[in-house]
CSV table of C-alpha atoms in Angstrom, one decimal:
chain,number,residue,atom,x,y,z
A,1,MET,CA,-0.3,0.0,0.1
A,2,VAL,CA,2.9,2.3,0.8
A,3,GLN,CA,4.9,1.5,-2.5
A,4,ARG,CA,1.5,2.2,-4.6
A,5,GLU,CA,1.0,5.8,-2.8
A,6,ASP,CA,4.8,6.4,-3.3
A,7,GLY,CA,4.7,5.3,-7.2
A,8,ASP,CA,1.1,7.6,-7.7
A,9,GLN,CA,3.0,10.5,-5.5
A,10,ARG,CA,6.2,10.2,-8.0
A,11,ALA,CA,3.9,10.1,-10.8
A,12,VAL,CA,2.2,13.1,-9.9
A,13,MET,CA,5.3,15.1,-9.5
A,14,SER,CA,6.6,13.6,-12.5
A,15,GLY,CA,3.7,15.1,-14.5
A,16,LEU,CA,4.1,18.6,-12.9
A,17,PHE,CA,7.6,18.7,-13.7
A,18,ARG,CA,6.9,18.1,-17.4
A,19,LYS,CA,4.0,20.8,-17.2
A,20,ILE,CA,6.8,23.5,-15.9
A,21,LEU,CA,9.6,22.6,-18.1
A,22,LYS,CA,6.7,22.8,-21.0
A,23,THR,CA,5.7,26.1,-19.8
A,24,VAL,CA,9.4,27.4,-19.5
A,25,TRP,CA,9.9,26.1,-22.9
A,26,VAL,CA,7.3,28.1,-24.3
A,27,LEU,CA,8.3,31.1,-22.9
A,28,ILE,CA,11.8,30.4,-24.3
A,29,ASN,CA,10.6,30.3,-27.5
A,30,ILE,CA,8.3,33.2,-27.4
A,31,VAL,CA,11.5,35.5,-26.3
A,32,VAL,CA,13.5,33.9,-29.0
A,33,LEU,CA,11.1,34.6,-31.7
A,34,ILE,CA,10.8,38.1,-30.6
A,35,ALA,CA,14.5,38.7,-30.4
A,36,LEU,CA,14.6,36.9,-34.2
A,37,ALA,CA,12.4,39.2,-35.5
A,38,LEU,CA,14.5,42.0,-34.1
A,39,SER,CA,17.8,40.6,-35.3
A,40,ALA,CA,16.5,39.9,-38.7
A,41,TRP,CA,15.2,43.5,-39.2
A,42,ASP,CA,18.4,44.8,-38.0
A,43,MET,CA,20.7,42.9,-40.4
A,44,HIS,CA,18.2,44.0,-43.0
A,45,ARG,CA,18.6,47.4,-42.2
A,46,ASN,CA,22.5,47.2,-41.9
A,47,ARG,CA,22.5,46.2,-45.5
A,48,ARG,CA,23.4,42.4,-45.1
A,49,ALA,CA,23.2,39.7,-47.5
A,50,ALA,CA,20.2,38.4,-48.3
A,51,HIS,CA,21.5,34.6,-48.2
A,52,PHE,CA,23.4,35.3,-44.9
A,53,ILE,CA,19.9,36.5,-43.0
A,54,ALA,CA,18.2,33.7,-44.2
A,55,TRP,CA,20.8,31.4,-43.0
A,56,PHE,CA,20.7,32.6,-39.6
A,57,VAL,CA,16.9,32.9,-39.2
A,58,ALA,CA,16.5,29.2,-40.5
A,59,GLY,CA,19.2,28.0,-38.1
A,60,VAL,CA,17.4,29.3,-35.3
A,61,PHE,CA,14.1,27.8,-36.1
A,62,VAL,CA,15.8,24.7,-36.9
A,63,LEU,CA,17.6,25.0,-33.1
A,64,LEU,CA,14.1,25.5,-31.7
A,65,ALA,CA,12.5,22.4,-33.9
A,66,VAL,CA,14.9,19.8,-33.2
A,67,PRO,CA,14.7,19.7,-29.3
A,68,ILE,CA,10.7,19.5,-29.2
A,69,THR,CA,11.2,16.4,-31.4
A,70,PHE,CA,14.1,15.1,-29.4
A,71,TYR,CA,11.8,15.3,-26.4
A,72,GLU,CA,8.5,13.7,-27.8
A,73,VAL,CA,11.2,10.6,-29.1
A,74,ALA,CA,12.3,10.5,-25.6
A,75,GLN,CA,9.1,10.1,-24.0
A,76,HIS,CA,8.2,7.3,-26.4
A,77,LEU,CA,11.6,5.6,-25.6
A,78,GLU,CA,10.8,6.0,-21.8
A,79,ASN,CA,7.3,4.7,-22.0
A,80,TYR,CA,7.9,2.1,-25.0
A,81,ARG,CA,4.7,-0.4,-24.3
A,82,MET,CA,3.6,-1.0,-27.6
A,83,PRO,CA,6.7,-1.5,-29.9
A,84,ARG,CA,4.8,-2.5,-33.0
A,85,LEU,CA,2.9,0.8,-33.0
A,86,GLN,CA,5.4,2.9,-31.3
A,87,ARG,CA,8.4,2.0,-33.7
A,88,HIS,CA,6.4,3.3,-36.4
A,89,VAL,CA,5.5,6.7,-34.7
A,90,ILE,CA,9.0,7.6,-33.6
A,91,ARG,CA,10.0,7.0,-37.3
A,92,ILE,CA,7.4,9.8,-38.1
A,93,LEU,CA,8.7,12.2,-35.3
A,94,PHE,CA,12.2,11.9,-36.7
A,95,MET,CA,11.0,13.7,-40.1
A,96,VAL,CA,11.5,17.1,-38.5
A,97,PRO,CA,14.8,17.1,-37.6
A,98,ILE,CA,15.9,15.1,-40.7
A,99,TYR,CA,13.8,17.8,-42.7
A,100,ALA,CA,15.1,20.7,-40.7
A,101,VAL,CA,18.6,19.8,-40.7
A,102,ASP,CA,18.8,18.8,-44.3
A,103,CYS,CA,16.9,21.9,-45.6
A,104,TRP,CA,19.3,23.9,-43.5
A,105,LEU,CA,22.3,22.5,-44.5
A,106,ALA,CA,21.1,22.5,-48.2
A,107,LEU,CA,20.4,26.3,-47.7
A,108,ARG,CA,24.1,26.4,-46.7
A,109,PHE,CA,25.9,24.9,-49.1
A,110,LYS,CA,23.9,25.4,-52.1
A,111,ASP,CA,26.1,23.3,-54.4
A,112,GLY,CA,25.4,20.2,-52.4
A,113,THR,CA,21.7,20.8,-52.7
A,114,ILE,CA,20.8,18.1,-54.7
A,115,TYR,CA,22.4,15.7,-52.4
A,116,PHE,CA,20.7,16.7,-49.5
A,117,ASP,CA,17.2,17.0,-50.8
A,118,THR,CA,17.3,13.4,-52.2
A,119,ILE,CA,17.9,12.2,-48.8
A,120,ARG,CA,15.0,14.2,-47.4
A,121,GLU,CA,12.8,12.9,-50.1
A,122,CYS,CA,14.0,9.2,-49.6
A,123,TYR,CA,12.7,10.0,-46.1
A,124,GLU,CA,9.6,11.2,-47.0
A,125,ALA,CA,8.7,7.9,-48.8
A,126,TYR,CA,9.7,5.8,-45.7
A,127,VAL,CA,7.4,8.4,-43.4
A,128,ILE,CA,4.4,7.4,-45.8
A,129,TYR,CA,5.2,3.9,-45.8
A,130,ASN,CA,5.6,3.8,-42.0
A,131,PHE,CA,2.0,5.6,-41.5
A,132,TYR,CA,0.5,3.6,-43.6
A,133,THR,CA,2.1,0.3,-41.7
A,134,TYR,CA,1.0,2.3,-38.3
A,135,CYS,CA,-2.5,1.9,-39.2
A,136,THR,CA,-2.4,-1.3,-40.5
A,137,VAL,CA,-0.7,-3.1,-37.7
A,138,TYR,CA,-3.1,-1.5,-35.0
A,139,LEU,CA,-6.1,-2.9,-37.1
A,140,GLN,CA,-4.6,-6.3,-37.6
A,141,GLU,CA,-3.2,-6.8,-33.6
A,142,PHE,CA,-5.9,-4.8,-31.7
A,143,CYS,CA,-9.0,-4.9,-33.3
A,144,ASN,CA,-10.9,-8.0,-34.2
A,145,PRO,CA,-11.6,-10.2,-36.7
A,146,GLY,CA,-8.4,-8.8,-38.4
A,147,LEU,CA,-7.4,-6.0,-41.1
A,148,GLU,CA,-8.3,-8.3,-44.2
A,149,GLN,CA,-11.5,-9.4,-42.4
A,150,ILE,CA,-12.6,-5.9,-41.6
A,151,ILE,CA,-11.9,-4.6,-44.9
A,152,ALA,CA,-14.0,-7.6,-46.7
A,153,ARG,CA,-17.0,-6.3,-44.4
A,154,LYS,CA,-17.2,-3.3,-45.8
A,155,PRO,CA,-19.3,-1.9,-48.8
A,156,PRO,CA,-18.3,-1.7,-52.6
A,157,ALA,CA,-16.8,1.8,-53.3
A,158,ARG,CA,-15.6,3.7,-56.1
A,159,HIS,CA,-12.6,5.5,-57.0
A,160,ILE,CA,-12.3,9.2,-56.3
A,161,TRP,CA,-13.2,11.2,-59.8
A,162,PRO,CA,-11.4,11.6,-62.4
A,163,ILE,CA,-9.5,8.3,-61.7
A,164,SER,CA,-13.1,6.3,-61.4
A,165,ALA,CA,-13.4,6.8,-65.3
A,166,PHE,CA,-10.0,4.9,-65.8
A,167,LEU,CA,-9.7,2.2,-62.9
A,168,ASP,CA,-12.5,0.1,-61.8
A,169,PHE,CA,-12.2,-0.3,-57.5
A,170,PRO,CA,-10.8,-3.7,-56.3
A,171,ARG,CA,-13.1,-5.9,-54.5
A,172,MET,CA,-13.1,-5.0,-51.0
A,173,GLY,CA,-10.7,-7.5,-48.9
A,174,GLU,CA,-7.4,-9.0,-49.8
A,175,PRO,CA,-7.1,-7.1,-53.4
A,176,PHE,CA,-8.4,-3.7,-51.7
A,177,LEU,CA,-5.5,-4.1,-49.2
A,178,ARG,CA,-2.9,-5.2,-51.9
A,179,LEU,CA,-3.9,-1.8,-54.0
A,180,CYS,CA,-3.2,0.0,-51.2
A,181,ARG,CA,-0.3,-1.4,-49.9
A,182,HIS,CA,1.5,-1.7,-53.1
A,183,GLY,CA,0.6,1.6,-54.3
A,184,VAL,CA,2.2,3.0,-51.0
A,185,ILE,CA,5.6,0.6,-51.2
A,186,ASN,CA,5.8,1.3,-55.0
A,187,TYR,CA,6.8,5.0,-53.7
A,188,VAL,CA,9.2,3.4,-51.1
A,189,VAL,CA,10.9,1.4,-54.2
A,190,MET,CA,10.4,4.4,-56.8
A,191,ARG,CA,11.9,7.2,-54.7
A,192,PRO,CA,15.4,5.8,-54.4
A,193,LEU,CA,15.8,4.6,-58.0
A,194,THR,CA,14.9,8.2,-59.2
A,195,THR,CA,17.7,9.4,-56.5
A,196,ALA,CA,20.5,6.8,-57.7
A,197,LEU,CA,19.0,8.2,-61.6
A,198,ALA,CA,19.3,11.6,-60.4
A,199,PHE,CA,23.3,11.5,-58.7
A,200,VAL,CA,24.4,9.4,-62.0
A,201,SER,CA,22.9,12.5,-64.3
A,202,GLU,CA,24.3,15.4,-61.9
A,203,ALA,CA,27.9,13.3,-62.5
A,204,ASN,CA,27.2,13.3,-66.2
A,205,GLY,CA,26.1,17.4,-66.2
A,206,VAL,CA,22.7,16.3,-67.6
A,207,TYR,CA,20.4,16.7,-64.5
A,208,GLY,CA,19.5,20.1,-64.6
A,209,ASP,CA,18.0,20.5,-61.2
A,210,GLY,CA,15.5,23.1,-61.3
A,211,GLN,CA,14.9,23.4,-65.2
A,212,ILE,CA,11.1,22.2,-65.3
A,213,LEU,CA,10.7,23.0,-68.8
A,214,ASN,CA,13.7,21.9,-70.5
A,215,PRO,CA,13.5,18.7,-72.2
A,216,LEU,CA,17.1,18.2,-72.9
A,217,VAL,CA,17.8,17.2,-69.1
A,218,ALA,CA,16.8,14.6,-66.8
A,219,TYR,CA,15.1,16.8,-64.1
A,220,PRO,CA,11.4,16.8,-65.3
A,221,TYR,CA,11.6,13.3,-66.4
A,222,LEU,CA,12.5,12.2,-62.7
A,223,ALA,CA,10.3,15.0,-61.3
A,224,LEU,CA,7.3,13.6,-63.3
A,225,LEU,CA,8.2,10.0,-61.9
A,226,ASN,CA,8.5,11.1,-58.5
A,227,ASN,CA,5.4,12.9,-58.4
A,228,VAL,CA,2.9,10.2,-60.0
A,229,SER,CA,4.6,7.7,-57.7
A,230,GLN,CA,4.0,10.1,-54.6
A,231,ALA,CA,0.7,11.2,-55.7
A,232,TRP,CA,-0.4,7.5,-56.1
A,233,ALA,CA,1.1,6.5,-52.7
A,234,MET,CA,-1.0,9.4,-51.2
A,235,TYR,CA,-4.1,8.7,-52.8
A,236,CYS,CA,-3.9,4.9,-51.8
A,237,LEU,CA,-3.5,6.4,-48.1
A,238,ILE,CA,-6.3,8.4,-48.5
A,239,ILE,CA,-8.6,5.8,-49.7
A,240,PHE,CA,-7.0,3.4,-47.0
A,241,TYR,CA,-8.3,5.9,-44.0
A,242,ARG,CA,-11.6,6.4,-46.3
A,243,ALA,CA,-12.4,2.6,-45.4
A,244,THR,CA,-11.1,2.4,-42.1
A,245,HIS,CA,-11.7,5.8,-40.4
A,246,GLU,CA,-14.2,3.9,-38.0
A,247,GLU,CA,-12.0,1.3,-36.5
A,248,LEU,CA,-9.3,3.7,-36.4
A,249,ALA,CA,-11.2,6.2,-34.3
A,250,PRO,CA,-9.4,4.9,-30.9
A,251,ILE,CA,-6.0,6.4,-32.4
A,252,ARG,CA,-7.2,9.7,-33.8
A,253,PRO,CA,-6.0,9.0,-37.3
A,254,PHE,CA,-7.3,12.5,-38.5
A,255,TYR,CA,-4.7,14.5,-36.9
A,256,LYS,CA,-2.0,12.4,-37.4
A,257,PHE,CA,-2.9,11.8,-41.2
A,258,CYS,CA,-3.4,15.7,-41.6
A,259,THR,CA,0.2,16.2,-40.1
A,260,VAL,CA,1.8,13.7,-42.1
A,261,LYS,CA,0.2,14.6,-45.4
A,262,ALA,CA,0.7,18.5,-44.7
A,263,VAL,CA,4.6,18.0,-44.2
A,264,VAL,CA,4.8,15.7,-47.3
A,265,PHE,CA,2.3,16.7,-49.9
A,266,LEU,CA,2.1,20.3,-49.3
A,267,SER,CA,6.0,20.7,-49.0
A,268,PHE,CA,6.3,19.5,-52.6
A,269,TRP,CA,3.3,21.9,-54.0
A,270,GLN,CA,5.1,24.7,-52.1
A,271,GLY,CA,8.5,24.1,-53.8
A,272,GLN,CA,6.6,23.8,-57.2
A,273,THR,CA,4.5,27.0,-56.9
A,274,LEU,CA,7.8,28.9,-55.9
A,275,LEU,CA,9.8,27.7,-59.0
A,276,PHE,CA,6.8,28.4,-61.3
A,277,MET,CA,6.6,32.1,-59.8
A,278,VAL,CA,10.3,32.6,-60.5
A,279,LYS,CA,9.8,31.5,-63.8
A,280,MET,CA,6.9,33.8,-64.6
A,281,GLN,CA,9.0,36.4,-63.0
A,282,TRP,CA,6.3,36.9,-60.4
A,283,ILE,CA,9.4,36.7,-57.8
A,284,LYS,CA,11.9,39.2,-59.1
A,285,VAL,CA,15.6,37.6,-59.2
A,286,SER,CA,18.3,40.2,-59.0
A,287,GLN,CA,22.0,39.3,-58.1
A,288,ARG,CA,22.8,42.9,-57.5
A,289,GLU,CA,20.1,43.4,-54.6
A,290,THR,CA,20.8,40.0,-53.4
A,291,LYS,CA,24.5,40.1,-53.5
A,292,THR,CA,24.5,36.5,-54.2
A,293,ASP,CA,25.3,34.6,-57.2
A,294,TYR,CA,22.0,32.7,-57.2
A,295,ASP,CA,20.3,31.9,-60.6
A,296,ALA,CA,16.4,32.2,-60.8
A,297,ALA,CA,16.1,28.2,-60.1
A,298,GLU,CA,18.5,28.4,-57.1
A,299,VAL,CA,16.6,31.3,-55.8
A,300,ALA,CA,13.4,29.1,-55.8
A,301,THR,CA,15.2,26.1,-54.3
A,302,ALA,CA,16.9,28.1,-51.6
A,303,MET,CA,13.3,29.7,-50.7
A,304,GLN,CA,11.7,26.2,-50.4
A,305,GLU,CA,14.9,25.3,-48.2
A,306,PHE,CA,14.3,28.5,-46.0
A,307,LEU,CA,10.6,28.0,-46.0
A,308,ILE,CA,10.6,24.2,-44.7
A,309,CYS,CA,13.7,24.9,-41.9
A,310,VAL,CA,10.5,27.4,-40.5
A,311,GLU,CA,7.9,25.5,-40.9
A,312,MET,CA,9.4,22.4,-39.2
A,313,PHE,CA,9.3,24.3,-36.3
A,314,PHE,CA,5.6,24.3,-36.3
A,315,ALA,CA,5.3,20.5,-37.6
A,316,ALA,CA,7.4,19.5,-34.4
A,317,ILE,CA,4.5,21.2,-32.3
A,318,ALA,CA,1.7,19.8,-34.2
A,319,HIS,CA,3.6,16.2,-34.1
A,320,SER,CA,3.8,16.4,-30.5
A,321,TYR,CA,0.0,17.0,-30.5
A,322,ALA,CA,-1.0,14.5,-33.0
A,323,PHE,CA,1.5,11.6,-31.7
A,324,PRO,CA,1.5,12.0,-28.0
A,325,PRO,CA,3.3,9.3,-26.1
A,326,SER,CA,0.4,9.6,-23.2
A,327,GLU,CA,-1.4,7.4,-25.6
A,328,TYR,CA,0.8,4.6,-24.3
A,329,PHE,CA,0.8,5.2,-20.6
A,330,GLY,CA,-1.8,3.0,-19.7
A,331,ALA,CA,-0.4,-0.1,-21.3
A,332,GLN,CA,2.1,-2.3,-19.4
A,333,ILE,CA,5.9,-2.4,-19.6
A,334,PRO,CA,8.0,-5.2,-18.7
A,335,LYS,CA,10.6,-5.0,-15.9
A,336,GLU,CA,13.1,-6.5,-17.8
A,337,ARG,CA,13.1,-4.2,-21.0
A,338,ARG,CA,15.8,-1.7,-21.1
A,339,MET,CA,16.2,1.7,-22.7
A,340,MET,CA,18.6,0.3,-25.3
A,341,ASP,CA,16.3,-2.6,-26.2
A,342,ASN,CA,14.0,0.2,-27.2
A,343,ILE,CA,16.7,2.4,-29.2
A,344,ALA,CA,17.6,-1.1,-30.9
A,345,ASP,CA,14.0,-1.7,-31.7
A,346,MET,CA,13.2,1.5,-33.1
A,347,PHE,CA,16.2,1.2,-35.7
A,348,ASP,CA,15.0,-2.6,-36.4
A,349,LEU,CA,14.4,-2.5,-40.2
A,350,ARG,CA,13.1,-6.2,-40.8
A,351,ASP,CA,9.3,-5.0,-41.4
A,352,VAL,CA,10.6,-2.8,-44.3
A,353,TYR,CA,12.8,-5.4,-45.8
A,354,HIS,CA,10.0,-8.4,-45.7
A,355,ASP,CA,7.4,-5.5,-47.1
A,356,VAL,CA,9.8,-4.7,-49.8
A,357,VAL,CA,10.5,-8.2,-50.8
A,358,ASN,CA,7.1,-9.3,-50.5
A,359,TYR,CA,6.1,-6.5,-53.0
A,360,GLY,CA,8.8,-7.5,-55.7
A,361,GLU,CA,7.6,-11.1,-55.1
A,362,SER,CA,4.1,-10.3,-55.6
A,363,ASN,CA,4.7,-8.3,-58.6
A,364,GLN,CA,6.7,-10.8,-60.0
A,365,ALA,CA,3.9,-13.5,-59.6
A,366,ARG,CA,1.5,-11.1,-61.1
A,367,LEU,CA,3.8,-10.5,-64.2
A,368,SER,CA,4.4,-13.7,-64.8
A,369,HIS,CA,0.6,-14.8,-64.5
A,370,ARG,CA,-0.2,-12.0,-66.9
A,371,TRP,CA,2.4,-13.5,-69.4
A,372,ALA,CA,1.2,-17.1,-69.0
A,373,SER,CA,-2.3,-16.1,-69.6
A,374,PHE,CA,-1.2,-14.3,-73.1
A,375,VAL,CA,0.6,-17.1,-74.5
A,376,GLY,CA,-2.2,-19.2,-73.2
A,377,LEU,CA,-4.1,-17.3,-75.8
A,378,PHE,CA,-2.1,-19.0,-78.5
A,379,THR,CA,-1.5,-22.3,-76.9
A,380,GLY,CA,-4.5,-22.9,-75.4
A,381,LYS,CA,-2.8,-23.9,-72.2
A,382,PRO,CA,-4.6,-21.8,-69.2
A,383,PRO,CA,-2.4,-20.4,-66.6
A,384,PRO,CA,-1.7,-21.8,-62.9
A,385,PRO,CA,-3.9,-20.1,-60.5
A,386,LEU,CA,-2.3,-17.1,-59.2
A,387,ALA,CA,-1.4,-17.8,-55.4
A,388,SER,CA,-3.1,-14.8,-52.9
A,389,PRO,CA,0.2,-12.4,-51.4
A,390,SER,CA,0.2,-12.3,-47.7
A,391,THR,CA,-1.4,-8.9,-46.2
A,392,ASN,CA,0.2,-9.0,-43.1
A,393,THR,CA,2.2,-6.1,-41.6
A,394,GLY,CA,5.5,-6.7,-42.9
A,395,LEU,CA,6.5,-10.0,-40.7
A,396,SER,CA,5.7,-13.6,-41.5
A,397,ARG,CA,4.0,-15.4,-38.9
A,398,THR,CA,7.7,-17.2,-37.8
A,399,THR,CA,9.3,-13.7,-38.1
A,400,GLY,CA,6.6,-12.4,-36.0
A,401,GLU,CA,6.8,-15.2,-33.3
A,402,SER,CA,10.7,-14.6,-33.0
A,403,GLU,CA,10.1,-10.8,-32.7
A,404,PHE,CA,7.6,-11.8,-29.6
A,405,ALA,CA,10.3,-13.7,-28.2
A,406,ARG,CA,12.7,-11.1,-28.7
A,407,LEU,CA,10.9,-8.8,-26.7
A,408,VAL,CA,10.5,-10.9,-23.5
A,409,ASP,CA,14.5,-11.8,-23.8
A,410,ASN,CA,13.5,-15.4,-24.8
A,411,PRO,CA,16.0,-16.2,-27.7
A,412,ALA,CA,14.6,-19.9,-27.7
A,413,GLY,CA,11.3,-19.0,-29.1
A,414,ARG,CA,9.7,-21.6,-26.9
A,415,ALA,CA,5.7,-21.5,-26.6
A,416,MET,CA,4.6,-18.8,-24.2
A,417,SER,CA,1.5,-18.7,-21.7
A,418,ASP,CA,-1.2,-16.5,-21.8
A,419,VAL,CA,0.5,-14.7,-18.6
A,420,GLU,CA,3.7,-14.3,-20.5
A,421,MET,CA,2.0,-13.0,-23.5
A,422,SER,CA,0.4,-10.7,-21.5
A,423,ARG,CA,3.7,-9.1,-20.5
A,424,ILE,CA,4.4,-8.0,-24.1
A,425,PRO,CA,4.0,-4.6,-25.3
A,426,GLY,CA,0.9,-4.1,-27.4
A,427,ILE,CA,-0.5,-7.7,-26.2
A,428,GLY,CA,-2.7,-8.3,-23.4
A,429,SER,CA,-4.3,-11.5,-22.2
A,430,ALA,CA,-8.1,-12.1,-22.0
A,431,GLY,CA,-7.5,-14.4,-19.0
A,432,ASP,CA,-9.8,-17.1,-20.6
A,433,GLY,CA,-7.1,-18.8,-22.9
A,434,ARG,CA,-7.6,-15.8,-25.5
A,435,VAL,CA,-4.9,-13.4,-26.4
A,436,TYR,CA,-5.8,-9.9,-27.4
A,437,GLY,CA,-5.0,-9.1,-31.1
A,438,GLU,CA,-5.4,-12.9,-32.0
A,439,ARG,CA,-8.4,-13.2,-34.4
A,440,SER,CA,-10.8,-15.4,-32.2
A,441,GLY,CA,-14.1,-15.1,-31.0
A,442,GLY,CA,-13.5,-12.2,-28.8
A,443,GLY,CA,-10.9,-9.5,-29.0
A,444,SER,CA,-9.9,-6.2,-28.1
A,445,ARG,CA,-10.1,-2.6,-29.1
A,446,TYR,CA,-7.1,-0.2,-28.1
A,447,ASP,CA,-8.3,2.9,-26.2
A,448,GLY,CA,-6.0,5.6,-27.6
A,449,SER,CA,-6.6,8.1,-24.9
A,450,SER,CA,-5.6,5.8,-22.0
A,451,GLY,CA,-3.4,3.2,-23.5
A,452,ARG,CA,-6.0,0.4,-22.5
A,453,ARG,CA,-7.7,-2.0,-24.5
A,454,ARG,CA,-11.6,-2.4,-24.0
A,455,GLU,CA,-12.7,-6.1,-24.8
A,456,ARG,CA,-15.7,-6.5,-27.2
A,457,ARG,CA,-17.2,-9.7,-28.4
A,458,ALA,CA,-17.9,-10.8,-31.9
A,459,SER,CA,-20.7,-9.6,-33.4
């Protein structure tokens, strides 16, 4: 009894300390922003170079944004109770420091802009993948009767216009999940490929960064591939959210979806708009006035880098509200789990590897099936039936079991009882032989406001 009271008192004091710390941090940010505005105005009045002012202002916003994200990541690692969800949350949160530092370096060293921008854009694809996987893991592990069965019960739907004029909507169930999953993973695969092509073309002097209307350079073609791939990935996220928003309601998917989409999608169109405005001379470029050797395309790129540095400060604040660690405070954390285990799990990329391999194998099988169908038109031999690809969240059953075994320091992978399974973050025992997350007659629903699961009976 005394120990429980001491624990409650420590929790109250810890919560009070966090509130005081956040209040002090907000006050410091307000003071810094006021001082920054006055300093920038003073530098402009003393005729300092425009790019120097931009470096300084962007650097201050980066220094304000990065600690916010690191604090949120540290809170998640300290309360790492549901690894299969929180690993994706942390990967999404790291978008802010990667974007912010990357853009500031690109603004500071303009000759290396292509290298910094491609790193940022590759991580952008990784973030889209992690958000999609975050949603599918929740539906697969915390909702019954499971992801594919939930989708199969949905009424038939249609593509959003004008896509509906060209494509038929897949059957709800495994075909729909395959469309969404492959639509997201296509960008994860396409982005590094176009990055490699960009590096090769830059080395041969034919990249033409920002020359969107020049047909003799590689930039417009690579940009078209990236844009189509990214737009399709975001569209697949939209139709997936539209189909599952009711089941995802406990984890507040709308705010999470908006923050991810705003950073990824709006930042791209912001860059294209700035480039168009410079090309149309709506934004005047004068090397004499700006005291730089930037051409029109470089000015548009520099403005984009500057704006992203500023926006990442507000994105960090938005992420702290959209992905709060308090959502997981109610879940149980095993005593044997250490901070280094949490950090190692955060960097475990086996789920990405398995998804990309599954994507490649599935596409290869489908292409082989279509080729066999085409040949069968002439030979009269029907093609073998196409096997249904896995719709899991990137881990096979064997891999998933070894993952659970690793979480409880059980390298032998022996069968665990319900009591032992209940100690695994993200999994709970129902007490009657069933385990939360398994597709049995009952099940559980994750309560995002408290980190607990509410048992519900099968309909």
